[in-house]
Structures are given as structure tokens and as C-alpha cells.
PDB file of C-alpha atoms in Angstrom:
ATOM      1  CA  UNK H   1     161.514-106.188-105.605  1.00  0.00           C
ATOM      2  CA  UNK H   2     162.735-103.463-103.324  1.00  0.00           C
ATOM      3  CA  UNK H   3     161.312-100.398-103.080  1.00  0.00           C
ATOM      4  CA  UNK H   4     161.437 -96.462-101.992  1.00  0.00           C
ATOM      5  CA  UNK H   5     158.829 -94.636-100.938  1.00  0.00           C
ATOM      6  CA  UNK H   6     158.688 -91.108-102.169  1.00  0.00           C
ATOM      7  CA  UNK H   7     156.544 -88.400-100.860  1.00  0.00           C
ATOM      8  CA  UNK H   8     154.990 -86.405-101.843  1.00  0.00           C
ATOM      9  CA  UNK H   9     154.102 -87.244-105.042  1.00  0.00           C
ATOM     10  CA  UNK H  10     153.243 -83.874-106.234  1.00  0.00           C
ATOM     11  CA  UNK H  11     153.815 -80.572-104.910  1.00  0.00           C
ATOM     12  CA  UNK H  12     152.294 -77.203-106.069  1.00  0.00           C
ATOM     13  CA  UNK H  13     154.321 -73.834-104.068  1.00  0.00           C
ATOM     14  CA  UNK H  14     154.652 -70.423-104.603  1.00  0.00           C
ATOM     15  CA  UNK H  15     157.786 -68.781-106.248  1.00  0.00           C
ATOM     16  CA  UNK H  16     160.194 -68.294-102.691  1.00  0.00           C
ATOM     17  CA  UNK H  17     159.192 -70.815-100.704  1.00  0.00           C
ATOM     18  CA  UNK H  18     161.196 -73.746 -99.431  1.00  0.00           C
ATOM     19  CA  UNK H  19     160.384 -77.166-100.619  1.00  0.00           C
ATOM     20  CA  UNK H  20     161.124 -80.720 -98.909  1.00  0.00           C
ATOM     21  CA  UNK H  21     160.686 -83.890-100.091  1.00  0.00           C
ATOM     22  CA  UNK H  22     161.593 -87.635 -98.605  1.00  0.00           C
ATOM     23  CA  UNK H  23     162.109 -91.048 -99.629  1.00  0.00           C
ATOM     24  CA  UNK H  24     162.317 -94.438 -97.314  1.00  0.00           C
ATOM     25  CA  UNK H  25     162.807 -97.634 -97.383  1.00  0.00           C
ATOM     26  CA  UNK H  26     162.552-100.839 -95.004  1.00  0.00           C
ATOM     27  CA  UNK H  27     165.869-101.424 -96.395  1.00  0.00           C
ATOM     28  CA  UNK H  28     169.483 -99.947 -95.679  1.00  0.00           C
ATOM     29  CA  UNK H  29     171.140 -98.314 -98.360  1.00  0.00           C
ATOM     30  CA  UNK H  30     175.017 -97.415 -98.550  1.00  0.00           C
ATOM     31  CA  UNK H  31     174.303 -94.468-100.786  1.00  0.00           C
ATOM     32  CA  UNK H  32     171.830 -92.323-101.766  1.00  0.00           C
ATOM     33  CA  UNK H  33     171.083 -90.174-104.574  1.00  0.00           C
ATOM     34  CA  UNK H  34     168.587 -86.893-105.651  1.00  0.00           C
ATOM     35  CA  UNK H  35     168.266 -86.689-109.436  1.00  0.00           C
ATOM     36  CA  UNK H  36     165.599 -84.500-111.030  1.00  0.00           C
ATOM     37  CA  UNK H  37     164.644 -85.424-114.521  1.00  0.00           C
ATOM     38  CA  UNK H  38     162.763 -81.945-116.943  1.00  0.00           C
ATOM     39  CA  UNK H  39     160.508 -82.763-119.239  1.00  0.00           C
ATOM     40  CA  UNK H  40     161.800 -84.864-122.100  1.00  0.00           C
ATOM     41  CA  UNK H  41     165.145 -84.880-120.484  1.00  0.00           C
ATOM     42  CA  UNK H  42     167.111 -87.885-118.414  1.00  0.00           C
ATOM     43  CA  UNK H  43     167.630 -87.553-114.914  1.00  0.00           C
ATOM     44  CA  UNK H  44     169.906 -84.822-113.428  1.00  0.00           C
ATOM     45  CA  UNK H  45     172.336 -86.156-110.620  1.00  0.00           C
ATOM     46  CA  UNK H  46     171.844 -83.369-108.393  1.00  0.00           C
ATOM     47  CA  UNK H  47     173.200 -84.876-104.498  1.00  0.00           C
ATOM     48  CA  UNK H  48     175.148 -87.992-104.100  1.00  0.00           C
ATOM     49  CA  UNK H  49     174.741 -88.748-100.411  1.00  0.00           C
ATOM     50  CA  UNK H  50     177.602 -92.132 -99.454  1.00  0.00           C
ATOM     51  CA  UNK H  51     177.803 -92.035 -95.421  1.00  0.00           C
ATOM     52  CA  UNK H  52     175.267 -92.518 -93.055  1.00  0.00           C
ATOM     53  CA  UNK H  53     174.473 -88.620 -91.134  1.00  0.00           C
ATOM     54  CA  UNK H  54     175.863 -87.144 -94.109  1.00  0.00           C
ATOM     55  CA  UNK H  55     174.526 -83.765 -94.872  1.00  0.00           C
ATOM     56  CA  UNK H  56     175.491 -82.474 -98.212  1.00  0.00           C
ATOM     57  CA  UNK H  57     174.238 -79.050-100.571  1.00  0.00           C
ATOM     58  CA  UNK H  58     174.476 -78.175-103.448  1.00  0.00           C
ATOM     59  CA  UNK H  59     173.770 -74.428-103.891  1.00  0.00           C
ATOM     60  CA  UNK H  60     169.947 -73.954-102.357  1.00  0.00           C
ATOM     61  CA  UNK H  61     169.237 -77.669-102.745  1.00  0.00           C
ATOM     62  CA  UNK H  62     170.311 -79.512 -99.537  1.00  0.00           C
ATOM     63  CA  UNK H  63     169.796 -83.585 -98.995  1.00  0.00           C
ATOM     64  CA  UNK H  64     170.496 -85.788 -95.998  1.00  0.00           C
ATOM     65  CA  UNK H  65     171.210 -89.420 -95.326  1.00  0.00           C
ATOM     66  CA  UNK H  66     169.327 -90.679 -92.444  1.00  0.00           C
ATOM     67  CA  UNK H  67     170.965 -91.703 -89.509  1.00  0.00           C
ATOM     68  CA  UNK H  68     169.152 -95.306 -89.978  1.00  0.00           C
ATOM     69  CA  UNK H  69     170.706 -95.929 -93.600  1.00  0.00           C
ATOM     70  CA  UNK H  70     166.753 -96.668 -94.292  1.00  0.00           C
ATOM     71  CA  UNK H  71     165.734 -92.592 -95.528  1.00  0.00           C
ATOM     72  CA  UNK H  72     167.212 -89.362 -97.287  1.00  0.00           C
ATOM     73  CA  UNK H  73     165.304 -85.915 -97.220  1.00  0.00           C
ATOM     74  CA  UNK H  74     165.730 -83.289-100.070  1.00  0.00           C
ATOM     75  CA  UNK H  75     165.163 -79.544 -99.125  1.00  0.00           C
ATOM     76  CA  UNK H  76     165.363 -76.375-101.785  1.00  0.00           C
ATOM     77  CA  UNK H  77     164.756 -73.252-100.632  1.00  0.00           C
ATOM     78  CA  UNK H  78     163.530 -70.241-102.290  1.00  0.00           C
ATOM     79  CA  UNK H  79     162.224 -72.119-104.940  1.00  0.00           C
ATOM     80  CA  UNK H  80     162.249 -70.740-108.888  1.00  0.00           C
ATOM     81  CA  UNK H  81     160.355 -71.496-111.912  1.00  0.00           C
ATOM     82  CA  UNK H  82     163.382 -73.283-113.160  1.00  0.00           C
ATOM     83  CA  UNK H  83     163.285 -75.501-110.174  1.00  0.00           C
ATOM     84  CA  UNK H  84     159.899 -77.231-111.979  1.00  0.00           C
ATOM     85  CA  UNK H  85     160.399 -81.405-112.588  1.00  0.00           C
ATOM     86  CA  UNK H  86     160.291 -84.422-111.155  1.00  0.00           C
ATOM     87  CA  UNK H  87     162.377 -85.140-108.375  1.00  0.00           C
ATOM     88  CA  UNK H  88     163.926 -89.014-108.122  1.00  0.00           C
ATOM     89  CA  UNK H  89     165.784 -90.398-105.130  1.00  0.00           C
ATOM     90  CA  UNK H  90     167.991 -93.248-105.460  1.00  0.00           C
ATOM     91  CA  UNK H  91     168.903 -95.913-103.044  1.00  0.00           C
ATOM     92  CA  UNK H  92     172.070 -98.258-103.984  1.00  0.00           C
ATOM     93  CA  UNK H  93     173.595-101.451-101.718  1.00  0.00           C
ATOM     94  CA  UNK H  94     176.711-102.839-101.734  1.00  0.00           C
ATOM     95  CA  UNK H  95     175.614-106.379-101.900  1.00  0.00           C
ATOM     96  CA  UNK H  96     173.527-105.394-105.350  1.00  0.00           C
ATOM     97  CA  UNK H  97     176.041-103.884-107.347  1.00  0.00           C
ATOM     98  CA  UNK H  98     175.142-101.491-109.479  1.00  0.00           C
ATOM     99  CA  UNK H  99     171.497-102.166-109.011  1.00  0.00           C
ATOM    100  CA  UNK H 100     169.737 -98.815-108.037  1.00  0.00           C
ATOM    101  CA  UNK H 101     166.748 -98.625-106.749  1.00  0.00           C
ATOM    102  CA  UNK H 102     164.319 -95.425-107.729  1.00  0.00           C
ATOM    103  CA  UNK H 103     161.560 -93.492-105.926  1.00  0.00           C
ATOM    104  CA  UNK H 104     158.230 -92.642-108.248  1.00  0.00           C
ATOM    105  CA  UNK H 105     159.704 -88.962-108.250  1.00  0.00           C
ATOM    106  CA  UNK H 106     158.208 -86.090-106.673  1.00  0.00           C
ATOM    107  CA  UNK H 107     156.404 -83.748-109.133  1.00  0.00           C
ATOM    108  CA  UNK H 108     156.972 -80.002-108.488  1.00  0.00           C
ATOM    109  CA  UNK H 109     155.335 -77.282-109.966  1.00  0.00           C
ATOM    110  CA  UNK H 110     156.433 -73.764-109.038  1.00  0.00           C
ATOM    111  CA  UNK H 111     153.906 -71.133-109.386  1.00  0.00           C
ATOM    112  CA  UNK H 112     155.532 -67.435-110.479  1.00  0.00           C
TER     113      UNK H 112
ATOM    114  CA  UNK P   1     175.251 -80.146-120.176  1.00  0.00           C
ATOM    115  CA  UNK P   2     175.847 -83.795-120.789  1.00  0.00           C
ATOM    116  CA  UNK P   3     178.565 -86.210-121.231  1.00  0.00           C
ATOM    117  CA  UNK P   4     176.353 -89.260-122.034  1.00  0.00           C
ATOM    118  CA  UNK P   5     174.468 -88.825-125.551  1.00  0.00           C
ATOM    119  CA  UNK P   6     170.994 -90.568-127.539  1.00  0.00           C
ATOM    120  CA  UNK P   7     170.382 -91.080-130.507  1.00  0.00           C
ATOM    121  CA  UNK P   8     167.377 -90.742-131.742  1.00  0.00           C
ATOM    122  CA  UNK P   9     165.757 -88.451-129.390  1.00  0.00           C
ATOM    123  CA  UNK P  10     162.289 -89.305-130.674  1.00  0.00           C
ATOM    124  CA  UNK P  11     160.863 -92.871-132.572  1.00  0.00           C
ATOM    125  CA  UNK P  12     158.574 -94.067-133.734  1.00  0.00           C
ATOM    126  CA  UNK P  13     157.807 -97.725-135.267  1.00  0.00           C
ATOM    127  CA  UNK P  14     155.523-100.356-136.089  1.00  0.00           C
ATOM    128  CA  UNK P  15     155.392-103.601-134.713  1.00  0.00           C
ATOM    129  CA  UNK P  16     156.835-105.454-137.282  1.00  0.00           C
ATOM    130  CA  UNK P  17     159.949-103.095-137.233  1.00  0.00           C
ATOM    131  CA  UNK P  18     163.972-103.415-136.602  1.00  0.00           C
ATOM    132  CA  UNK P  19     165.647-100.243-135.472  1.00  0.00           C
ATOM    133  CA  UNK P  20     168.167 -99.582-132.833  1.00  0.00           C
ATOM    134  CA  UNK P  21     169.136 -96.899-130.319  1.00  0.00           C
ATOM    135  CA  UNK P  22     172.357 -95.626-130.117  1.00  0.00           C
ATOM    136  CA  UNK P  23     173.922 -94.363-126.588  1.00  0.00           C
ATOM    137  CA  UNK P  24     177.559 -92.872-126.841  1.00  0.00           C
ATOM    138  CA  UNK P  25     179.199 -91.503-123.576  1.00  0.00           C
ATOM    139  CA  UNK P  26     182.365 -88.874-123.475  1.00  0.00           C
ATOM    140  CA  UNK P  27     183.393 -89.484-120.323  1.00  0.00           C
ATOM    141  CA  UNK P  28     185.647 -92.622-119.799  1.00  0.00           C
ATOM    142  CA  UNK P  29     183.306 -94.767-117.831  1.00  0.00           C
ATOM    143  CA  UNK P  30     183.498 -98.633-117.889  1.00  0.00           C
ATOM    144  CA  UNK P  31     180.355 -99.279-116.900  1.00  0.00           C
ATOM    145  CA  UNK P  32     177.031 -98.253-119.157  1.00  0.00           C
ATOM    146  CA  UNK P  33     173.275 -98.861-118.618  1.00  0.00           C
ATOM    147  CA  UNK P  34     169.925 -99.233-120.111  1.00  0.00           C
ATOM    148  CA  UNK P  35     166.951 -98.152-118.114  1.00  0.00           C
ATOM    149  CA  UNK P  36     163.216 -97.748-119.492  1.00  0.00           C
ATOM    150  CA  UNK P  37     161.008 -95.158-117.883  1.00  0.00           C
ATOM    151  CA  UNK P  38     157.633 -95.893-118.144  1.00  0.00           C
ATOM    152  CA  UNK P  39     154.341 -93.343-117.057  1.00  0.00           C
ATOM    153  CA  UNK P  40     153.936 -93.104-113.676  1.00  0.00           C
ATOM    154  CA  UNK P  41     156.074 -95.728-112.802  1.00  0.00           C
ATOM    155  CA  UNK P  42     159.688 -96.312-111.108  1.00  0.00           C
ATOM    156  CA  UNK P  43     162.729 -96.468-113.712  1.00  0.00           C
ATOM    157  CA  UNK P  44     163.219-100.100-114.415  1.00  0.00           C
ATOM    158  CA  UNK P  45     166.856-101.438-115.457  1.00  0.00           C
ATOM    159  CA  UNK P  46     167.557-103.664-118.434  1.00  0.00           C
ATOM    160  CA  UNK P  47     171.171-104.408-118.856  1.00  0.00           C
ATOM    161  CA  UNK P  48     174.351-103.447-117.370  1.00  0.00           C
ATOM    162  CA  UNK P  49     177.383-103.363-119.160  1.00  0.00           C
ATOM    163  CA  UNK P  50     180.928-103.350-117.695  1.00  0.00           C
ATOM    164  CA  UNK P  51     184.212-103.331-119.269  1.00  0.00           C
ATOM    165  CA  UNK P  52     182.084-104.482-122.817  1.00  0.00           C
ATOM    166  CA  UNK P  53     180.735-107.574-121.021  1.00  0.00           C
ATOM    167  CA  UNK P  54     176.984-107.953-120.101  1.00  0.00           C
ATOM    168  CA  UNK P  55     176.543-107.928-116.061  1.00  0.00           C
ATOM    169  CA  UNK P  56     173.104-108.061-115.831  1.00  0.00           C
ATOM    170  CA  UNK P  57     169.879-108.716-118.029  1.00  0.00           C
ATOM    171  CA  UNK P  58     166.534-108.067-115.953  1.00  0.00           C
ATOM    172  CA  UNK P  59     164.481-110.975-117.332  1.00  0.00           C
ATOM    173  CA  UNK P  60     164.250-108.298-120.295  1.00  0.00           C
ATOM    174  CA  UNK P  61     162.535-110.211-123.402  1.00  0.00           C
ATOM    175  CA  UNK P  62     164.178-110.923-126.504  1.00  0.00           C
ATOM    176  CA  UNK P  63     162.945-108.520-128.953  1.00  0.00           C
ATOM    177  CA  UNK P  64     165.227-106.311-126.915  1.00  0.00           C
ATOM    178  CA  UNK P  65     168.965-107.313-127.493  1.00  0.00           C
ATOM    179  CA  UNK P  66     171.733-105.023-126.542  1.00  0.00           C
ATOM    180  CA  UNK P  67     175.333-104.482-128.032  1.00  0.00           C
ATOM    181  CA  UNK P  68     178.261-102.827-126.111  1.00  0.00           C
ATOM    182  CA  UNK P  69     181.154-102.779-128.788  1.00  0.00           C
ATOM    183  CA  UNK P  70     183.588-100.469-126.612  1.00  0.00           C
ATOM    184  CA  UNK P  71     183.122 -98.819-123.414  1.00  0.00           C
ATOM    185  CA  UNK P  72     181.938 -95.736-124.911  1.00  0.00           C
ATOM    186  CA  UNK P  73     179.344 -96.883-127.059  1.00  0.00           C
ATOM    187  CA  UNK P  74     176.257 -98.459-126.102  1.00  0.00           C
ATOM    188  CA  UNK P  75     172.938-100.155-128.526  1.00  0.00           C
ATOM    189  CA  UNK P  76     169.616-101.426-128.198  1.00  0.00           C
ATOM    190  CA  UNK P  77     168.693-103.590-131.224  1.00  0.00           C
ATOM    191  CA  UNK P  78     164.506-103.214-131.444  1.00  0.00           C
ATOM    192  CA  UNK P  79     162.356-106.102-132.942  1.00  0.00           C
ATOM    193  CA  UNK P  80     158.627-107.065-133.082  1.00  0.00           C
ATOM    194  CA  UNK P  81     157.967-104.579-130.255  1.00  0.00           C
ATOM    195  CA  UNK P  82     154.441-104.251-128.833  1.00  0.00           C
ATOM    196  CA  UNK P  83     152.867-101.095-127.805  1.00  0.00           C
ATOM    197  CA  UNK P  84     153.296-101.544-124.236  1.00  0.00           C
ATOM    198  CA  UNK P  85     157.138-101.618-124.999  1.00  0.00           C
ATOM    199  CA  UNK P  86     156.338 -97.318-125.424  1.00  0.00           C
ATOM    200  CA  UNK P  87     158.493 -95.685-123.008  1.00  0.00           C
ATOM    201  CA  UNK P  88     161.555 -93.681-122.590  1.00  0.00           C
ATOM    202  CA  UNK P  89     164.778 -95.549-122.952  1.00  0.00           C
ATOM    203  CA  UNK P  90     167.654 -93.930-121.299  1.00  0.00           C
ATOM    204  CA  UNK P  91     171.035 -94.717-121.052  1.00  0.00           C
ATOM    205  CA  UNK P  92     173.670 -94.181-118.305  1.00  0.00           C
ATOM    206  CA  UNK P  93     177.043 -94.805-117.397  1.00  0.00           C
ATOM    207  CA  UNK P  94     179.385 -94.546-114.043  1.00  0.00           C
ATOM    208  CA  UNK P  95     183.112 -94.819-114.302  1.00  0.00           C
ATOM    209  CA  UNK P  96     182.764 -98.766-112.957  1.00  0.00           C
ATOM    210  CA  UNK P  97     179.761-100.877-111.962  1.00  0.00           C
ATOM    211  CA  UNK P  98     179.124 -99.688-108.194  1.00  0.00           C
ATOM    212  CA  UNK P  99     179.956 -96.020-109.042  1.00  0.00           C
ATOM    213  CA  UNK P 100     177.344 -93.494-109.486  1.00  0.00           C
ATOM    214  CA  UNK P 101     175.485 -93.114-112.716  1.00  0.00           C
ATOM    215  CA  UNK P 102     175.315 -90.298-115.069  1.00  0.00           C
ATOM    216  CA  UNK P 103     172.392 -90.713-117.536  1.00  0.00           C
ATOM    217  CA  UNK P 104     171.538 -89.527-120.784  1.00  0.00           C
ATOM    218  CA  UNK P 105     168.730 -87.441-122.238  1.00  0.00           C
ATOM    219  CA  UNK P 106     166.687 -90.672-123.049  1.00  0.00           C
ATOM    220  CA  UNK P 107     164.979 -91.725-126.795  1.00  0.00           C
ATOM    221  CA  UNK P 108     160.841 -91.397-126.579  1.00  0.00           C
ATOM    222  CA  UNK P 109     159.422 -94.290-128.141  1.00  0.00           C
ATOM    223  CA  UNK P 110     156.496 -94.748-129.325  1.00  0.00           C
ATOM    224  CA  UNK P 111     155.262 -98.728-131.216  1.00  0.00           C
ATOM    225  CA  UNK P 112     152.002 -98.418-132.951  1.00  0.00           C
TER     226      UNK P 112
END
């Protein structure tokens, strides 16, 4: 089946520092999500990204759909404790309904 | 804060077994989902649901059979499981098929 590729898998950063993280796809997408998922938790919609260029934040989280419909980029800056998960981005056609497609997720861990 | 809920949050069963899941969602969506997330792995999806009707079944095997008896509730009927069927199940639902999902906390299962 299709799939995303998500990088980096894991990520290990100091409290304050700015974080990105990128998924693509030999595919185009029509939208694009971010979701983060805490431990023992479901998945968070944190972006929704629906038009190719589109750059859209959500307090210090900011995501981008790629010019090519084929990638989206998630960047948080000054990172928290609290900003510790995993990190899913979401790829969904027209033409597959609502099939989405998920990344592996991007595990962050936040050092204090 | 969320408007899709799971019940039970944790399981566990034996092989030879019958329970269900339960997924209830507050927010007038049409559409409802069952996903299972499984280690280190992208989330797979099971069954859609829209409007009550099944949309989509994933080549999911039998001893998982779903039930949609309104739009706001949402089951998974368990039987003869096998241990590699230990995931998290979680639930979402959109307000119709192509919108964008909103998932609940999930139900960690766990077949001895």
C-alpha cells in the first residue's frame, strides 16, 4: 500500500530549542495532517494542512504543505516537557475517500 | 479534552473469549472509524462507517465484527482472538467520510 515517510524517527533536544520534523511521499496528497498521540492516549489533531503552499500554526507548532502535494514539514519552537510524544503525519486523497494514510510517528523526547 | 470516547480503556482476554469495545462520539459526525495501532508500526484501518452503513472493511478477519447502531455509537464484537491481535484499538470519527478525523483515547488490548 501507500506509504509516508517520516523522519526522524526519534528525536532527543534540550528544553528551548526548536524542533522539525517531515514526512513524504511519492504520492500527491490533497490534505495533510500533524497529530501527536501521549502515551496511552489517541492521536491529537494538532494542523490540518488542505491547499497546496499552505502554511498554517497553531500557537509555537507551525506545519507546511509542500508546494509538490508529495511532503508536509512540522516545526515547534521552544520546545517544553509537555511537548514529549509521538508525532504522526497524515496524508489523505480525494480519489481514496476517507482512507488516510499515516507516517511511523516521530518520537520526541524533551530533556528539562 | 475529547469528544470521541472508549470503553474499556484497558483489556484483557483469553483466546477463547467474546467481549466487545464500545466507541461513543459527542460530536454529530456521520462518519466513525476503527483503526488498530500496533508497536512500531503505521496505524492500520479496519472499518469505516458512514451514515450507520459499513464503507469499508480492510480484509479485516472475522473474529473481528463491527456494529454501528446510530451515528454516535460505534462496537467491535471480539472472538477467538490470537495474541498477535494485541494492540491499541482506537476509534475516530469526522463529520462525513472525506472530512478530517477526530480520534479517541484508544482501548489497550492485550489476548493471552
Amino acid at each position: 500500500g501507500q506509504q509516508l515517510n517520516q523522519s526522524p524517527q526519534s528525536m532527543f533536544i534540550q528544553e528551548g530549542e526548536d524542533v522539525s520534523m517531515n514526512c513524504t511521499s511519492s504520492s500527491i496528497f490533497n490534505t495533510w495532517l500533524w497529530y501527536k498521540q501521549d502515551p496511552g492516549e489517541g492521536p491529537v489533531l494538532l494542523i490540518a494542512l488542505y491547499k497546496a503552499g499552505e502554511l498554517t500554526s497553531n500557537g509555537r507548532l507551525t506545519a507546511q504543505f509542500g508546494i509538490t502535494r508529495k511532503d508536509s514539514f512540522l516545526n515547534i519552537s521552544a520546545s517544553i516537557p509537555s511537548d514529549v510524544g509521538i508525532y504522526f503525519c497524515a496524508g489523505q486523497r480525494e480519489t481514496s475517500g476517507s482512507r488516510l494514510t499515516f507516517g511511523e510517528g516521530t518520537q520526541l523526547t524533551v530533556n528539562p | 479534552e475529547t469528544g470521541v470516547t472508549q470503553t474499556p480503556r484497558h483489556l484483557v482476554m483469553g483466546m477463547t473469549n467474546k467481549k466487545s469495545l464500545k466507541c461513543e462520539q459527542h460530536l454529530g459526525h456521520n462518519a466513525m472509524y476503527w483503526y488498530k495501532q500496533s508497536a512500531k508500526k503505521p496505524l492500520e484501518l479496519m472499518f469505516v462507517y458512514s451514515l450507520e452503513e459499513r464503507v469499508e472493511n480492510n480484509s479485516v478477519p472475522s473474529r473481528f465484527s463491527p456494529e454501528c447502531p446510530n451515528s454516535s455509537h460505534l462496537f467491535l464484537h471480539l472472538h477467538t482472538l490470537q495474541p498477535e491481535d494485541s494492540a491499541l484499538y482506537l476509534c475516530a470519527s469526522s463529520p462525513q467520510k472525506t472530512d478530517t478525523q477526530y480520534f479517541g483515547p484508544g482501548t489497550r488490548l492485550t489476548v493471552l
